[in-house]
Short mmCIF file of C-alpha atoms and ligand atoms in Angstrom, two decimals:
data_model
loop_
_atom_site.label_atom_id
_atom_site.label_comp_id
_atom_site.label_asym_id
_atom_site.label_seq_id
_atom_site.Cartn_x
_atom_site.Cartn_y
_atom_site.Cartn_z
CA MET A 1 0.04 0.03 0.06
CA ASN A 2 2.76 2.59 0.96
CA ASN A 3 5.70 0.55 -0.33
CA GLY A 4 7.03 -0.05 3.15
CA GLN A 5 7.48 3.89 3.65
CA ILE A 6 7.34 5.22 7.27
CA MET A 7 3.74 7.03 7.66
CA LYS A 8 4.14 10.77 8.27
CA ARG A 9 2.21 12.08 11.00
CA VAL A 10 0.30 15.23 9.77
CA ALA A 11 -1.41 18.11 11.30
CA VAL A 12 -3.92 20.27 9.48
CA PHE A 13 -4.55 23.87 10.79
CA ALA A 14 -7.71 25.18 9.51
CA SER A 15 -10.12 28.23 10.44
CA GLY A 16 -13.18 27.54 8.43
CA ARG A 17 -15.47 25.23 6.61
CA GLY A 18 -12.54 22.77 6.08
CA THR A 19 -13.32 21.42 2.67
CA ASN A 20 -9.45 20.82 1.99
CA LEU A 21 -9.18 19.05 5.26
CA GLN A 22 -11.85 16.76 4.08
CA ALA A 23 -10.18 16.32 0.61
CA LEU A 24 -6.98 15.38 2.65
CA ILE A 25 -8.64 13.04 5.03
CA GLU A 26 -10.13 11.22 2.19
CA ALA A 27 -6.89 10.87 0.25
CA THR A 28 -5.05 9.74 3.21
CA LYS A 29 -7.77 7.28 4.17
CA LYS A 30 -7.47 5.59 0.77
CA GLY A 31 -3.87 4.70 1.48
CA GLU A 32 -2.37 6.17 -1.41
CA ILE A 33 -0.23 8.60 0.76
CA PRO A 34 2.26 7.53 3.37
CA ALA A 35 0.51 9.98 5.98
CA LYS A 36 -1.82 10.04 8.42
CA ILE A 37 -3.67 13.05 9.61
CA VAL A 38 -3.42 12.91 13.49
CA LEU A 39 -4.27 16.21 14.52
CA VAL A 40 -6.45 19.32 13.44
CA ILE A 41 -5.97 22.69 14.85
CA THR A 42 -8.26 25.65 14.69
CA ASP A 43 -8.18 29.35 15.86
CA ARG A 44 -11.82 29.53 15.47
CA GLU A 45 -14.30 27.84 17.90
CA ASP A 46 -17.07 27.53 15.42
CA ALA A 47 -14.92 26.06 12.49
CA GLN A 48 -16.58 23.47 10.56
CA ALA A 49 -13.15 21.53 10.41
CA LEU A 50 -13.70 20.77 14.03
CA ARG A 51 -16.79 18.54 13.10
CA ARG A 52 -14.94 17.00 10.07
CA ALA A 53 -12.12 16.17 12.41
CA ALA A 54 -14.58 14.50 14.98
CA GLN A 55 -16.25 12.55 12.36
CA ASN A 56 -13.24 10.96 11.26
CA PHE A 57 -11.96 10.42 15.01
CA ILE A 58 -9.07 12.75 14.55
CA LYS A 59 -7.74 14.69 17.63
CA ALA A 60 -8.74 18.34 17.25
CA PHE A 61 -8.05 21.43 19.35
CA TYR A 62 -9.43 24.81 19.27
CA LEU A 63 -6.74 27.14 20.54
CA SER A 64 -7.88 30.81 21.08
CA PRO A 65 -5.71 33.42 20.05
CA GLU A 66 -6.98 35.87 22.49
CA GLY A 67 -4.57 37.72 24.41
CA LEU A 68 -1.57 36.02 22.82
CA THR A 69 1.05 37.43 20.73
CA ARG A 70 1.76 35.57 17.50
CA GLU A 71 4.85 34.30 18.88
CA GLU A 72 3.25 32.98 22.08
CA TYR A 73 0.38 31.44 20.24
CA ASP A 74 2.79 29.59 17.87
CA THR A 75 4.84 28.39 20.93
CA LEU A 76 1.86 26.88 22.25
CA LEU A 77 1.03 25.46 19.00
CA LEU A 78 4.45 23.99 18.50
CA ARG A 79 4.20 22.05 22.04
CA PHE A 80 0.93 20.62 20.49
CA LEU A 81 2.90 19.43 17.53
CA GLN A 82 5.86 18.12 19.44
CA ASP A 83 3.68 16.25 21.95
CA ASN A 84 1.88 14.61 19.01
CA GLN A 85 5.24 13.86 17.02
CA ILE A 86 3.98 15.75 14.03
CA ASP A 87 6.29 15.45 10.80
CA LEU A 88 4.20 17.65 8.58
CA ILE A 89 1.72 20.47 8.69
CA ALA A 90 -0.92 21.43 6.05
CA LEU A 91 -2.50 24.81 6.35
CA ALA A 92 -5.86 24.68 5.05
CA GLY A 93 -7.72 27.87 5.12
CA PHE A 94 -5.89 28.81 8.52
CA MET A 95 -6.47 32.66 8.66
CA ARG A 96 -3.41 33.36 10.70
CA ILE A 97 0.26 34.04 9.62
CA LEU A 98 2.75 31.81 10.98
CA SER A 99 5.60 33.13 12.85
CA PRO A 100 9.14 32.10 12.42
CA VAL A 101 8.88 30.00 15.72
CA LEU A 102 6.90 27.52 13.70
CA ILE A 103 8.40 27.98 10.27
CA ARG A 104 11.93 27.41 11.61
CA ALA A 105 10.86 24.15 13.46
CA TYR A 106 9.45 22.94 10.37
CA PRO A 107 11.55 23.99 7.34
CA ASN A 108 10.04 22.96 4.15
CA LYS A 109 7.55 20.76 6.13
CA ILE A 110 4.64 23.22 5.90
CA LEU A 111 2.34 23.13 3.02
CA ASN A 112 -0.13 26.06 2.27
CA ILE A 113 -2.88 26.07 -0.51
CA HIS A 114 -3.87 29.47 -2.02
CA PRO A 115 -6.65 30.20 -4.61
CA SER A 116 -4.65 31.83 -7.10
CA LEU A 117 -1.70 31.25 -9.43
CA LEU A 118 0.96 32.76 -7.29
CA PRO A 119 2.72 35.31 -7.17
CA ALA A 120 -0.40 36.74 -8.61
CA PHE A 121 -3.07 37.89 -6.15
CA PRO A 122 -1.52 36.85 -2.93
CA GLY A 123 -3.45 37.71 0.49
CA LEU A 124 -7.29 37.82 1.03
CA HIS A 125 -9.94 37.38 -1.59
CA ALA A 126 -7.75 35.96 -4.36
CA GLN A 127 -10.65 35.11 -6.62
CA ARG A 128 -12.19 38.59 -6.26
CA GLN A 129 -8.80 40.07 -7.16
CA ALA A 130 -8.53 37.66 -10.33
CA LEU A 131 -11.82 38.87 -11.45
CA GLU A 132 -11.25 42.60 -11.02
CA TYR A 133 -7.97 42.34 -12.56
CA GLY A 134 -9.54 40.75 -15.68
CA VAL A 135 -7.46 37.71 -15.98
CA LYS A 136 -8.65 34.93 -18.40
CA VAL A 137 -6.92 32.06 -16.48
CA THR A 138 -6.33 31.74 -12.71
CA GLY A 139 -6.07 28.54 -10.50
CA CYS A 140 -4.74 27.38 -7.09
CA THR A 141 -1.13 27.02 -5.93
CA VAL A 142 0.29 24.67 -3.26
CA HIS A 143 3.43 25.95 -1.86
CA LEU A 144 6.04 25.34 0.87
CA VAL A 145 5.62 27.97 3.58
CA ASP A 146 8.32 30.37 4.27
CA GLU A 147 8.51 33.46 6.18
CA GLU A 148 6.82 35.66 3.90
CA VAL A 149 2.89 35.42 3.21
CA ASP A 150 1.86 33.27 0.27
CA HIS A 151 5.38 33.24 -0.96
CA GLY A 152 7.36 29.97 -0.53
CA PRO A 153 8.48 27.77 -3.31
CA ILE A 154 5.81 26.36 -5.47
CA VAL A 155 4.99 22.74 -5.47
CA ILE A 156 1.96 22.19 -7.71
CA GLN A 157 -0.33 24.87 -9.63
CA ARG A 158 -3.46 23.89 -11.29
CA THR A 159 -5.40 26.27 -13.68
CA VAL A 160 -9.01 27.00 -14.41
CA PRO A 161 -10.65 29.38 -17.05
CA VAL A 162 -12.33 32.64 -16.11
CA TYR A 163 -15.49 33.08 -18.00
CA ASP A 164 -17.43 36.33 -18.77
CA THR A 165 -20.22 35.16 -16.74
CA ASP A 166 -18.29 34.44 -13.64
CA THR A 167 -19.06 35.77 -10.25
CA GLU A 168 -16.61 35.48 -7.38
CA GLU A 169 -18.72 32.45 -6.03
CA THR A 170 -18.61 30.46 -9.29
CA LEU A 171 -15.01 31.24 -9.95
CA SER A 172 -14.21 30.19 -6.32
CA ALA A 173 -16.13 26.84 -6.93
CA ARG A 174 -14.31 26.04 -10.00
CA ILE A 175 -11.06 26.80 -8.22
CA LEU A 176 -11.80 24.77 -5.12
CA GLU A 177 -12.56 21.61 -7.24
CA GLN A 178 -8.85 21.93 -8.59
CA GLU A 179 -7.76 22.67 -4.82
CA HIS A 180 -9.18 19.31 -3.98
CA ILE A 181 -6.85 17.65 -6.40
CA ALA A 182 -3.85 19.65 -6.08
CA TYR A 183 -3.61 19.31 -2.17
CA PRO A 184 -3.58 15.56 -1.74
CA GLU A 185 -1.33 15.23 -4.60
CA ALA A 186 1.20 17.83 -3.04
CA LEU A 187 0.89 16.12 0.42
CA LYS A 188 1.74 12.83 -1.21
CA LEU A 189 4.92 14.28 -2.82
CA LEU A 190 5.89 15.74 0.41
CA ALA A 191 5.21 12.58 2.53
CA GLU A 192 7.07 10.55 0.16
CA ASP A 193 10.28 12.89 0.46
CA ARG A 194 10.18 13.48 -3.03
CA LEU A 195 10.45 17.27 -3.11
CA ILE A 196 13.97 18.60 -3.70
CA VAL A 197 13.96 22.52 -3.12
CA GLN A 198 16.69 24.60 -4.91
CA GLY A 199 16.16 28.07 -4.03
CA ARG A 200 12.48 28.94 -5.22
CA ARG A 201 12.33 25.96 -7.54
CA VAL A 202 11.04 22.60 -6.35
CA PHE A 203 11.95 19.46 -8.20
CA ILE A 204 10.13 16.21 -8.02
CA ARG A 205 12.16 13.17 -7.61
CA ASP A 206 11.34 10.24 -9.98
CA ALA A 207 8.38 12.42 -11.65
CA GLY A 208 6.52 10.10 -13.90
CA THR A 209 7.45 6.92 -12.25
CA THR A 210 4.17 6.78 -10.13
C1 GRF B 315 -9.36 27.70 0.19
O1 GRF B 315 -9.85 28.57 -0.93
C2 GRF B 315 -8.03 27.89 0.18
O2 GRF B 315 -7.26 27.87 -0.90
C3 GRF B 315 -7.74 29.06 1.06
O3 GRF B 315 -8.88 29.11 2.05
C4 GRF B 315 -9.97 28.38 1.54
C5 GRF B 315 -10.09 27.18 2.58
O4 GRF B 315 -11.32 26.54 2.11
N1 GRF B 315 -6.35 29.17 1.82
P1 GRF B 315 -11.53 25.29 3.09
O5 GRF B 315 -11.70 25.74 4.42
O6 GRF B 315 -10.60 24.15 2.73
O7 GRF B 315 -13.08 24.70 2.50
#
């Protein structure tokens, strides 16, 4: 099933509805990825991601950011991660910027997904930004997380067309479908130790052999 590879222990951070979390859960459950999601962390008490974790018997924590600096918050998170022997982190709609405390503890071990073809349209409302700019093609990006927002080396991008009739909602839905394909693919590559990072470029070891 996983060619005798060691199963990586994954934490997913999510703040909202958690459809990318769900896609990762389903992909890992199929046994095609040498990884197991063992922890879900959220900064929002009402995050639907918590329910998805519970439905799948995954340990989940809500950690309130109230009264904490970013570094204090991330130091607490890091303790949870270490207590749970987490190898890899996937950010899935996590609405906080990570501090160097976490990023330096997990160099090239943190993935993020963003709903545009980076470096175009970083930050919030990427789909709205794409529509307003008038691009004809957009998509999603899975990248490794570095100390700048929506910036680290790119692992996978998938494109979608923008139609004249699109609204922010229809475009977001089209991109989301591609996110749910791209994110499991990227996690698989990371979990298989197949990403070779040279500067900004990410090469895939043995591309085309699986
Ligand atoms: C996705 O569009 C993702 O690209 C962005 O936040 C959204 C999260 O959606 N970072 P969901 O919570 O995974 O449904």
